[in-house]
């Protein structure tokens, strides 16, 4: 299993143009980042394209990464999630149902990676359960479903700045709960 320090070192080496580190980073993180893309886009082909774009962006921006004591996966996931959300917002129709596409073989995550992801998901769900229901729904809408603050404020019938405050405070509570 790859440690936090290993991922940080890989990112730092990628920032220096190390192709071997980039390959190792891809091997260590692509399954999780693909899951982020697939969860947001709900389309396998588009998620694969988004993942490729994410790794191009990681290659370009790794030099800007700063070790700050937080998980380097947070940086990678945020970068990937933002890219996938941009794709989701730019989507114009012409979507193909995944069941209509030829079945492609996918190596998928290893059983170990799936177990780790399930454990992390369980921890996150537990922490989201500690938030008031409307705050948890707002966090899910903003960070998993790609809704804008404005869309969420309209949905929950609160002012925009109130929604920003809800999300900011909820993220602080989640951070405390997860650490």
Short mmCIF file of N, CA and C in Angstrom, two decimals:
data_model
loop_
_atom_site.label_atom_id
_atom_site.label_comp_id
_atom_site.label_asym_id
_atom_site.label_seq_id
_atom_site.Cartn_x
_atom_site.Cartn_y
_atom_site.Cartn_z
N UNK A 1 0.84 -1.19 0.00
CA UNK A 1 0.00 0.00 0.00
C UNK A 1 0.89 1.25 0.00
N UNK A 2 0.50 2.23 -0.76
CA UNK A 2 1.26 3.47 -0.88
C UNK A 2 0.92 4.39 0.27
N UNK A 3 1.95 4.93 0.92
CA UNK A 3 1.72 5.83 2.05
C UNK A 3 1.56 7.27 1.56
N UNK A 4 1.11 8.10 2.47
CA UNK A 4 0.94 9.52 2.17
C UNK A 4 2.27 10.14 1.75
N UNK A 5 3.33 9.77 2.46
CA UNK A 5 4.65 10.31 2.14
C UNK A 5 5.10 9.86 0.74
N UNK A 6 4.79 8.60 0.38
CA UNK A 6 5.14 8.11 -0.95
C UNK A 6 4.46 8.95 -2.03
N UNK A 7 3.16 9.22 -1.85
CA UNK A 7 2.41 10.00 -2.84
C UNK A 7 2.96 11.43 -2.90
N UNK A 8 3.27 12.01 -1.73
CA UNK A 8 3.85 13.36 -1.74
C UNK A 8 5.17 13.38 -2.51
N UNK A 9 6.02 12.40 -2.24
CA UNK A 9 7.31 12.33 -2.94
C UNK A 9 7.12 12.16 -4.44
N UNK A 10 6.16 11.33 -4.84
CA UNK A 10 5.90 11.14 -6.27
C UNK A 10 5.46 12.45 -6.91
N UNK A 11 4.56 13.18 -6.24
CA UNK A 11 4.08 14.46 -6.79
C UNK A 11 5.24 15.44 -6.93
N UNK A 12 6.08 15.51 -5.90
CA UNK A 12 7.22 16.42 -5.96
C UNK A 12 8.18 16.05 -7.08
N UNK A 13 8.41 14.75 -7.27
CA UNK A 13 9.29 14.31 -8.36
C UNK A 13 8.65 14.56 -9.73
N UNK A 14 7.33 14.40 -9.82
CA UNK A 14 6.64 14.71 -11.08
C UNK A 14 6.82 16.20 -11.40
N UNK A 15 6.78 17.03 -10.37
CA UNK A 15 6.98 18.47 -10.56
C UNK A 15 8.35 18.79 -11.16
N UNK A 16 9.29 17.87 -10.96
CA UNK A 16 10.64 18.05 -11.53
C UNK A 16 10.77 17.38 -12.88
N UNK A 17 9.67 16.82 -13.39
CA UNK A 17 9.68 16.19 -14.71
C UNK A 17 10.07 14.73 -14.71
N UNK A 18 9.98 14.04 -13.58
CA UNK A 18 10.35 12.63 -13.47
C UNK A 18 9.23 11.74 -14.01
N UNK A 19 9.47 11.14 -15.18
CA UNK A 19 8.45 10.31 -15.83
C UNK A 19 8.19 9.02 -15.06
N UNK A 20 9.21 8.45 -14.45
CA UNK A 20 9.02 7.22 -13.67
C UNK A 20 8.12 7.50 -12.46
N UNK A 21 8.31 8.66 -11.84
CA UNK A 21 7.46 9.03 -10.70
C UNK A 21 6.02 9.25 -11.17
N UNK A 22 5.87 9.81 -12.35
CA UNK A 22 4.54 10.03 -12.90
C UNK A 22 3.83 8.70 -13.13
N UNK A 23 4.56 7.75 -13.68
CA UNK A 23 4.00 6.42 -13.91
C UNK A 23 3.62 5.76 -12.58
N UNK A 24 4.47 5.88 -11.60
CA UNK A 24 4.19 5.30 -10.27
C UNK A 24 2.99 6.00 -9.63
N UNK A 25 2.90 7.32 -9.78
CA UNK A 25 1.77 8.07 -9.25
C UNK A 25 0.47 7.62 -9.92
N UNK A 26 0.53 7.43 -11.22
CA UNK A 26 -0.65 6.95 -11.95
C UNK A 26 -1.07 5.58 -11.42
N UNK A 27 -0.13 4.67 -11.28
CA UNK A 27 -0.45 3.33 -10.79
C UNK A 27 -1.05 3.38 -9.39
N UNK A 28 -0.55 4.26 -8.55
CA UNK A 28 -0.98 4.32 -7.16
C UNK A 28 -2.33 5.03 -6.97
N UNK A 29 -2.69 5.95 -7.88
CA UNK A 29 -3.87 6.79 -7.62
C UNK A 29 -4.95 6.73 -8.68
N UNK A 30 -4.68 6.15 -9.83
CA UNK A 30 -5.64 6.24 -10.93
C UNK A 30 -6.98 5.58 -10.61
N UNK A 31 -7.00 4.47 -9.88
CA UNK A 31 -8.26 3.81 -9.58
C UNK A 31 -9.17 4.71 -8.76
N UNK A 32 -8.60 5.35 -7.75
CA UNK A 32 -9.40 6.23 -6.90
C UNK A 32 -9.86 7.46 -7.68
N UNK A 33 -8.96 8.04 -8.46
CA UNK A 33 -9.33 9.24 -9.22
C UNK A 33 -10.35 8.91 -10.31
N UNK A 34 -10.25 7.72 -10.88
CA UNK A 34 -11.25 7.29 -11.86
C UNK A 34 -12.62 7.18 -11.19
N UNK A 35 -12.64 6.66 -9.97
CA UNK A 35 -13.89 6.56 -9.22
C UNK A 35 -14.51 7.92 -9.00
N UNK A 36 -13.69 8.94 -8.72
CA UNK A 36 -14.19 10.30 -8.54
C UNK A 36 -14.83 10.79 -9.84
N UNK A 37 -14.14 10.58 -10.96
CA UNK A 37 -14.65 11.00 -12.27
C UNK A 37 -15.96 10.28 -12.60
N UNK A 38 -15.98 8.98 -12.38
CA UNK A 38 -17.16 8.18 -12.71
C UNK A 38 -18.35 8.57 -11.84
N UNK A 39 -18.10 8.85 -10.58
CA UNK A 39 -19.19 9.24 -9.66
C UNK A 39 -19.82 10.56 -10.11
N UNK A 40 -19.01 11.49 -10.56
CA UNK A 40 -19.52 12.79 -10.97
C UNK A 40 -20.15 12.74 -12.35
N UNK A 41 -19.47 12.11 -13.30
CA UNK A 41 -19.92 12.14 -14.69
C UNK A 41 -20.93 11.05 -15.03
N UNK A 42 -20.89 9.94 -14.29
CA UNK A 42 -21.83 8.84 -14.49
C UNK A 42 -21.78 8.31 -15.93
N UNK A 43 -20.64 8.39 -16.55
CA UNK A 43 -20.43 7.90 -17.92
C UNK A 43 -18.99 7.42 -18.01
N UNK A 44 -18.82 6.12 -18.24
CA UNK A 44 -17.50 5.49 -18.20
C UNK A 44 -16.52 6.13 -19.20
N UNK A 45 -16.95 6.30 -20.45
CA UNK A 45 -16.04 6.86 -21.46
C UNK A 45 -15.63 8.28 -21.11
N UNK A 46 -16.60 9.08 -20.68
CA UNK A 46 -16.28 10.45 -20.32
C UNK A 46 -15.40 10.50 -19.07
N UNK A 47 -15.63 9.58 -18.14
CA UNK A 47 -14.80 9.51 -16.94
C UNK A 47 -13.36 9.14 -17.30
N UNK A 48 -13.20 8.23 -18.27
CA UNK A 48 -11.85 7.86 -18.71
C UNK A 48 -11.15 9.06 -19.35
N UNK A 49 -11.88 9.82 -20.17
CA UNK A 49 -11.31 11.03 -20.77
C UNK A 49 -10.95 12.06 -19.70
N UNK A 50 -11.84 12.21 -18.72
CA UNK A 50 -11.59 13.16 -17.64
C UNK A 50 -10.35 12.75 -16.84
N UNK A 51 -10.21 11.45 -16.60
CA UNK A 51 -9.04 10.96 -15.87
C UNK A 51 -7.76 11.26 -16.65
N UNK A 52 -7.79 11.05 -17.96
CA UNK A 52 -6.61 11.36 -18.78
C UNK A 52 -6.29 12.85 -18.69
N UNK A 53 -7.32 13.68 -18.81
CA UNK A 53 -7.10 15.13 -18.70
C UNK A 53 -6.57 15.50 -17.32
N UNK A 54 -7.07 14.82 -16.29
CA UNK A 54 -6.62 15.10 -14.92
C UNK A 54 -5.13 14.81 -14.79
N UNK A 55 -4.68 13.69 -15.35
CA UNK A 55 -3.26 13.38 -15.24
C UNK A 55 -2.39 14.31 -16.09
N UNK A 56 -2.92 14.82 -17.18
CA UNK A 56 -2.19 15.84 -17.94
C UNK A 56 -2.04 17.09 -17.06
N UNK A 57 -3.14 17.46 -16.40
CA UNK A 57 -3.11 18.64 -15.52
C UNK A 57 -2.18 18.40 -14.33
N UNK A 58 -2.19 17.18 -13.77
CA UNK A 58 -1.30 16.86 -12.66
C UNK A 58 0.16 17.03 -13.11
N UNK A 59 0.48 16.55 -14.30
CA UNK A 59 1.84 16.69 -14.85
C UNK A 59 2.21 18.16 -14.94
N UNK A 60 1.25 18.98 -15.40
CA UNK A 60 1.53 20.40 -15.60
C UNK A 60 1.62 21.17 -14.28
N UNK A 61 0.83 20.77 -13.28
CA UNK A 61 0.72 21.57 -12.05
C UNK A 61 1.46 20.96 -10.86
N UNK A 62 2.11 19.84 -11.02
CA UNK A 62 2.79 19.20 -9.90
C UNK A 62 3.87 20.10 -9.30
N UNK A 63 4.47 20.94 -10.12
CA UNK A 63 5.47 21.87 -9.63
C UNK A 63 4.90 22.90 -8.66
N UNK A 64 3.58 23.11 -8.70
CA UNK A 64 2.91 24.07 -7.80
C UNK A 64 2.48 23.42 -6.49
N UNK A 65 2.58 22.09 -6.40
CA UNK A 65 2.12 21.39 -5.19
C UNK A 65 3.03 21.76 -4.02
N UNK A 66 2.41 22.06 -2.88
CA UNK A 66 3.17 22.39 -1.68
C UNK A 66 2.79 21.42 -0.58
N UNK A 67 3.78 20.79 0.02
CA UNK A 67 3.54 19.89 1.15
C UNK A 67 3.04 20.76 2.31
N UNK A 68 1.83 20.45 2.79
CA UNK A 68 1.23 21.30 3.82
C UNK A 68 0.74 20.50 5.02
N UNK A 69 1.07 19.24 5.10
CA UNK A 69 0.64 18.43 6.24
C UNK A 69 -0.67 17.70 6.00
N UNK A 70 -1.41 18.11 4.97
CA UNK A 70 -2.65 17.43 4.63
C UNK A 70 -2.35 16.31 3.64
N UNK A 71 -3.31 15.47 3.44
CA UNK A 71 -3.14 14.35 2.53
C UNK A 71 -2.91 14.84 1.10
N UNK A 72 -1.91 14.32 0.41
CA UNK A 72 -1.70 14.72 -0.98
C UNK A 72 -2.85 14.24 -1.86
N UNK A 73 -3.56 13.20 -1.42
CA UNK A 73 -4.71 12.73 -2.18
C UNK A 73 -5.78 13.82 -2.25
N UNK A 74 -5.85 14.66 -1.23
CA UNK A 74 -6.82 15.75 -1.24
C UNK A 74 -6.55 16.66 -2.43
N UNK A 75 -5.28 16.97 -2.66
CA UNK A 75 -4.91 17.83 -3.79
C UNK A 75 -5.27 17.14 -5.11
N UNK A 76 -4.92 15.86 -5.23
CA UNK A 76 -5.20 15.12 -6.46
C UNK A 76 -6.70 14.99 -6.71
N UNK A 77 -7.45 14.67 -5.66
CA UNK A 77 -8.89 14.50 -5.81
C UNK A 77 -9.57 15.83 -6.14
N UNK A 78 -9.14 16.90 -5.50
CA UNK A 78 -9.72 18.21 -5.78
C UNK A 78 -9.48 18.62 -7.22
N UNK A 79 -8.27 18.44 -7.68
CA UNK A 79 -7.94 18.77 -9.06
C UNK A 79 -8.80 17.95 -10.01
N UNK A 80 -8.91 16.66 -9.76
CA UNK A 80 -9.69 15.76 -10.62
C UNK A 80 -11.18 16.08 -10.53
N UNK A 81 -11.68 16.30 -9.32
CA UNK A 81 -13.10 16.59 -9.13
C UNK A 81 -13.48 17.88 -9.86
N UNK A 82 -12.66 18.91 -9.74
CA UNK A 82 -12.95 20.17 -10.41
C UNK A 82 -12.99 20.00 -11.92
N UNK A 83 -12.08 19.23 -12.45
CA UNK A 83 -12.05 18.99 -13.88
C UNK A 83 -13.31 18.25 -14.31
N UNK A 84 -13.72 17.22 -13.55
CA UNK A 84 -14.91 16.45 -13.88
C UNK A 84 -16.17 17.32 -13.79
N UNK A 85 -16.22 18.18 -12.79
CA UNK A 85 -17.38 19.08 -12.65
C UNK A 85 -17.43 20.05 -13.82
N UNK A 86 -16.28 20.56 -14.26
CA UNK A 86 -16.24 21.43 -15.44
C UNK A 86 -16.79 20.70 -16.66
N UNK A 87 -16.42 19.44 -16.82
CA UNK A 87 -16.93 18.63 -17.94
C UNK A 87 -18.44 18.44 -17.81
N UNK A 88 -18.90 18.19 -16.60
CA UNK A 88 -20.33 17.98 -16.36
C UNK A 88 -21.12 19.24 -16.74
N UNK A 89 -20.61 20.38 -16.36
CA UNK A 89 -21.29 21.64 -16.66
C UNK A 89 -21.26 21.96 -18.15
N UNK A 90 -20.20 21.53 -18.84
CA UNK A 90 -20.07 21.81 -20.26
C UNK A 90 -20.82 20.80 -21.12
N UNK A 91 -21.31 19.76 -20.49
CA UNK A 91 -22.00 18.70 -21.23
C UNK A 91 -23.22 19.29 -21.93
N UNK A 92 -23.37 18.98 -23.18
CA UNK A 92 -24.47 19.55 -23.96
C UNK A 92 -25.49 18.50 -24.38
N UNK A 93 -25.53 17.38 -24.01
CA UNK A 93 -26.45 16.39 -24.60
C UNK A 93 -25.66 15.47 -25.51
N UNK A 94 -26.36 14.63 -26.21
CA UNK A 94 -25.68 13.66 -27.04
C UNK A 94 -25.00 12.60 -26.21
N UNK A 95 -25.47 12.42 -24.98
CA UNK A 95 -24.88 11.40 -24.11
C UNK A 95 -25.30 10.01 -24.55
N UNK A 96 -24.41 9.09 -24.44
CA UNK A 96 -24.69 7.71 -24.79
C UNK A 96 -24.84 6.93 -23.50
N UNK A 97 -25.87 6.12 -23.44
CA UNK A 97 -26.08 5.28 -22.26
C UNK A 97 -24.95 4.27 -22.19
N UNK A 98 -24.40 4.11 -21.01
CA UNK A 98 -23.26 3.22 -20.84
C UNK A 98 -23.60 1.77 -21.21
N UNK A 99 -24.87 1.39 -21.08
CA UNK A 99 -25.27 0.02 -21.41
C UNK A 99 -25.28 -0.22 -22.92
N UNK A 100 -25.32 0.86 -23.72
CA UNK A 100 -25.32 0.73 -25.16
C UNK A 100 -23.91 0.67 -25.75
N UNK A 101 -22.91 0.93 -24.96
CA UNK A 101 -21.53 0.92 -25.42
C UNK A 101 -20.97 -0.49 -25.27
N UNK A 102 -20.09 -0.85 -26.17
CA UNK A 102 -19.47 -2.17 -26.07
C UNK A 102 -18.78 -2.31 -24.73
N UNK A 103 -18.87 -3.51 -24.19
CA UNK A 103 -18.29 -3.77 -22.89
C UNK A 103 -16.76 -3.79 -23.00
N UNK A 104 -16.12 -2.90 -22.29
CA UNK A 104 -14.67 -2.82 -22.29
C UNK A 104 -14.14 -3.47 -21.03
N UNK A 105 -13.06 -4.18 -21.15
CA UNK A 105 -12.45 -4.78 -19.97
C UNK A 105 -11.80 -3.68 -19.16
N UNK A 106 -12.03 -3.75 -17.88
CA UNK A 106 -11.51 -2.75 -16.98
C UNK A 106 -10.78 -3.46 -15.85
N UNK A 107 -9.52 -3.09 -15.61
CA UNK A 107 -8.81 -3.77 -14.53
C UNK A 107 -9.42 -3.47 -13.17
N UNK A 108 -10.06 -2.30 -13.04
CA UNK A 108 -10.73 -1.94 -11.79
C UNK A 108 -9.77 -1.89 -10.62
N UNK A 109 -10.28 -1.46 -9.49
CA UNK A 109 -9.43 -1.42 -8.31
C UNK A 109 -9.18 -2.83 -7.78
N UNK A 110 -8.06 -2.98 -7.12
CA UNK A 110 -7.75 -4.27 -6.51
C UNK A 110 -8.67 -4.47 -5.31
N UNK A 111 -8.80 -5.69 -4.83
CA UNK A 111 -9.63 -5.91 -3.64
C UNK A 111 -9.17 -5.06 -2.46
N UNK A 112 -7.87 -4.89 -2.31
CA UNK A 112 -7.35 -4.07 -1.22
C UNK A 112 -7.79 -2.61 -1.38
N UNK A 113 -7.67 -2.09 -2.61
CA UNK A 113 -8.07 -0.70 -2.86
C UNK A 113 -9.57 -0.53 -2.65
N UNK A 114 -10.35 -1.53 -3.05
CA UNK A 114 -11.80 -1.47 -2.85
C UNK A 114 -12.14 -1.47 -1.37
N UNK A 115 -11.41 -2.28 -0.58
CA UNK A 115 -11.65 -2.33 0.87
C UNK A 115 -11.29 -1.00 1.52
N UNK A 116 -10.17 -0.41 1.11
CA UNK A 116 -9.75 0.88 1.66
C UNK A 116 -10.78 1.95 1.29
N UNK A 117 -11.23 1.94 0.03
CA UNK A 117 -12.23 2.92 -0.40
C UNK A 117 -13.53 2.75 0.37
N UNK A 118 -13.95 1.50 0.60
CA UNK A 118 -15.18 1.25 1.36
C UNK A 118 -15.03 1.74 2.80
N UNK A 119 -13.85 1.55 3.37
CA UNK A 119 -13.61 2.01 4.73
C UNK A 119 -13.65 3.53 4.80
N UNK A 120 -13.01 4.19 3.83
CA UNK A 120 -13.01 5.65 3.80
C UNK A 120 -14.42 6.18 3.58
N UNK A 121 -15.17 5.50 2.71
CA UNK A 121 -16.55 5.91 2.44
C UNK A 121 -17.39 5.79 3.71
N UNK A 122 -17.18 4.70 4.45
CA UNK A 122 -17.91 4.47 5.69
C UNK A 122 -17.60 5.57 6.71
N UNK A 123 -16.31 5.94 6.82
CA UNK A 123 -15.93 7.02 7.74
C UNK A 123 -16.58 8.33 7.33
N UNK A 124 -16.55 8.62 6.02
CA UNK A 124 -17.14 9.86 5.52
C UNK A 124 -18.65 9.88 5.74
N UNK A 125 -19.31 8.75 5.47
CA UNK A 125 -20.76 8.68 5.70
C UNK A 125 -21.08 8.89 7.17
N UNK A 126 -20.26 8.31 8.05
CA UNK A 126 -20.47 8.50 9.49
C UNK A 126 -20.35 9.96 9.89
N UNK A 127 -19.34 10.63 9.34
CA UNK A 127 -19.15 12.05 9.66
C UNK A 127 -20.26 12.91 9.04
N UNK A 128 -20.69 12.57 7.82
CA UNK A 128 -21.81 13.30 7.22
C UNK A 128 -23.07 13.10 8.04
N UNK A 129 -23.22 11.92 8.66
CA UNK A 129 -24.37 11.64 9.50
C UNK A 129 -24.43 12.49 10.75
N UNK A 130 -23.29 13.03 11.16
CA UNK A 130 -23.25 13.89 12.34
C UNK A 130 -23.69 15.32 12.02
N UNK A 131 -23.74 15.66 10.74
CA UNK A 131 -24.20 16.99 10.32
C UNK A 131 -25.73 17.01 10.26
N UNK A 132 -26.34 18.18 10.41
CA UNK A 132 -27.79 18.26 10.17
C UNK A 132 -28.08 17.80 8.74
N UNK A 133 -29.24 17.20 8.52
CA UNK A 133 -29.57 16.58 7.23
C UNK A 133 -29.44 17.57 6.07
N UNK A 134 -29.91 18.81 6.23
CA UNK A 134 -29.83 19.76 5.12
C UNK A 134 -28.39 20.15 4.81
N UNK A 135 -27.54 20.24 5.84
CA UNK A 135 -26.13 20.57 5.61
C UNK A 135 -25.43 19.42 4.89
N UNK A 136 -25.72 18.18 5.32
CA UNK A 136 -25.11 17.01 4.67
C UNK A 136 -25.55 16.93 3.21
N UNK A 137 -26.83 17.19 2.94
CA UNK A 137 -27.32 17.18 1.56
C UNK A 137 -26.65 18.27 0.73
N UNK A 138 -26.43 19.43 1.33
CA UNK A 138 -25.76 20.52 0.62
C UNK A 138 -24.31 20.15 0.30
N UNK A 139 -23.61 19.53 1.24
CA UNK A 139 -22.23 19.10 0.99
C UNK A 139 -22.19 18.07 -0.14
N UNK A 140 -23.08 17.09 -0.08
CA UNK A 140 -23.13 16.08 -1.14
C UNK A 140 -23.42 16.74 -2.49
N UNK A 141 -24.36 17.68 -2.49
CA UNK A 141 -24.71 18.36 -3.74
C UNK A 141 -23.55 19.14 -4.32
N UNK A 142 -22.82 19.85 -3.46
CA UNK A 142 -21.71 20.69 -3.94
C UNK A 142 -20.51 19.86 -4.36
N UNK A 143 -20.13 18.88 -3.55
CA UNK A 143 -18.84 18.22 -3.76
C UNK A 143 -18.93 16.85 -4.41
N UNK A 144 -20.11 16.29 -4.50
CA UNK A 144 -20.25 15.00 -5.19
C UNK A 144 -21.09 15.11 -6.45
N UNK A 145 -22.10 15.98 -6.43
CA UNK A 145 -23.00 16.07 -7.57
C UNK A 145 -22.71 17.26 -8.48
N UNK A 146 -21.84 18.17 -8.04
CA UNK A 146 -21.40 19.25 -8.90
C UNK A 146 -22.32 20.46 -8.97
N UNK A 147 -23.24 20.60 -8.02
CA UNK A 147 -24.11 21.78 -8.03
C UNK A 147 -23.32 23.02 -7.60
N UNK A 148 -23.67 24.15 -8.17
CA UNK A 148 -23.04 25.41 -7.78
C UNK A 148 -23.65 25.90 -6.47
N UNK A 149 -22.97 26.82 -5.83
CA UNK A 149 -23.50 27.41 -4.59
C UNK A 149 -24.86 28.05 -4.86
N UNK A 150 -24.96 28.72 -6.00
CA UNK A 150 -26.20 29.41 -6.36
C UNK A 150 -27.35 28.41 -6.52
N UNK A 151 -27.08 27.29 -7.20
CA UNK A 151 -28.11 26.26 -7.38
C UNK A 151 -28.54 25.68 -6.03
N UNK A 152 -27.58 25.47 -5.15
CA UNK A 152 -27.90 24.92 -3.83
C UNK A 152 -28.68 25.92 -2.99
N UNK A 153 -28.31 27.19 -3.06
CA UNK A 153 -29.04 28.21 -2.30
C UNK A 153 -30.49 28.25 -2.76
N UNK A 154 -30.73 28.15 -4.04
CA UNK A 154 -32.10 28.13 -4.57
C UNK A 154 -32.82 26.87 -4.10
N UNK A 155 -32.16 25.74 -4.19
CA UNK A 155 -32.77 24.46 -3.80
C UNK A 155 -33.17 24.45 -2.32
N UNK A 156 -32.32 24.98 -1.45
CA UNK A 156 -32.59 24.97 -0.02
C UNK A 156 -33.29 26.24 0.46
N UNK A 157 -33.57 27.15 -0.50
CA UNK A 157 -34.29 28.38 -0.20
C UNK A 157 -33.62 29.21 0.89
N UNK A 158 -32.30 29.40 0.72
CA UNK A 158 -31.53 30.24 1.64
C UNK A 158 -30.71 31.22 0.80
N UNK A 159 -30.29 32.34 1.39
CA UNK A 159 -29.43 33.28 0.66
C UNK A 159 -28.09 32.62 0.28
N UNK A 160 -27.49 33.12 -0.77
CA UNK A 160 -26.23 32.57 -1.27
C UNK A 160 -25.14 32.56 -0.20
N UNK A 161 -24.99 33.65 0.53
CA UNK A 161 -23.96 33.71 1.57
C UNK A 161 -24.24 32.73 2.69
N UNK A 162 -25.49 32.46 2.99
CA UNK A 162 -25.83 31.45 3.98
C UNK A 162 -25.38 30.08 3.51
N UNK A 163 -25.59 29.80 2.22
CA UNK A 163 -25.15 28.50 1.67
C UNK A 163 -23.64 28.39 1.77
N UNK A 164 -22.92 29.45 1.45
CA UNK A 164 -21.46 29.41 1.55
C UNK A 164 -21.03 29.12 2.99
N UNK A 165 -21.71 29.75 3.94
CA UNK A 165 -21.41 29.53 5.36
C UNK A 165 -21.71 28.09 5.76
N UNK A 166 -22.85 27.57 5.33
CA UNK A 166 -23.20 26.17 5.62
C UNK A 166 -22.09 25.24 5.15
N UNK A 167 -21.67 25.43 3.90
CA UNK A 167 -20.66 24.53 3.32
C UNK A 167 -19.32 24.69 4.02
N UNK A 168 -18.92 25.91 4.29
CA UNK A 168 -17.64 26.14 4.95
C UNK A 168 -17.62 25.50 6.34
N UNK A 169 -18.66 25.75 7.12
CA UNK A 169 -18.72 25.19 8.47
C UNK A 169 -18.85 23.66 8.43
N UNK A 170 -19.60 23.16 7.48
CA UNK A 170 -19.75 21.70 7.35
C UNK A 170 -18.41 21.05 7.01
N UNK A 171 -17.65 21.67 6.12
CA UNK A 171 -16.33 21.12 5.76
C UNK A 171 -15.39 21.14 6.96
N UNK A 172 -15.46 22.18 7.77
CA UNK A 172 -14.63 22.23 8.97
C UNK A 172 -15.01 21.11 9.92
N UNK A 173 -16.31 20.88 10.10
CA UNK A 173 -16.76 19.78 10.97
C UNK A 173 -16.34 18.43 10.41
N UNK A 174 -16.43 18.26 9.10
CA UNK A 174 -16.01 17.00 8.48
C UNK A 174 -14.51 16.78 8.67
N UNK A 175 -13.74 17.84 8.49
CA UNK A 175 -12.29 17.74 8.66
C UNK A 175 -11.95 17.31 10.09
N UNK A 176 -12.61 17.94 11.06
CA UNK A 176 -12.37 17.57 12.47
C UNK A 176 -12.79 16.13 12.74
N UNK A 177 -13.90 15.73 12.19
CA UNK A 177 -14.40 14.36 12.41
C UNK A 177 -13.48 13.33 11.77
N UNK A 178 -12.95 13.63 10.59
CA UNK A 178 -12.11 12.66 9.88
C UNK A 178 -10.68 12.62 10.40
N UNK A 179 -10.26 13.66 11.11
CA UNK A 179 -8.87 13.65 11.59
C UNK A 179 -8.76 13.16 13.01
#
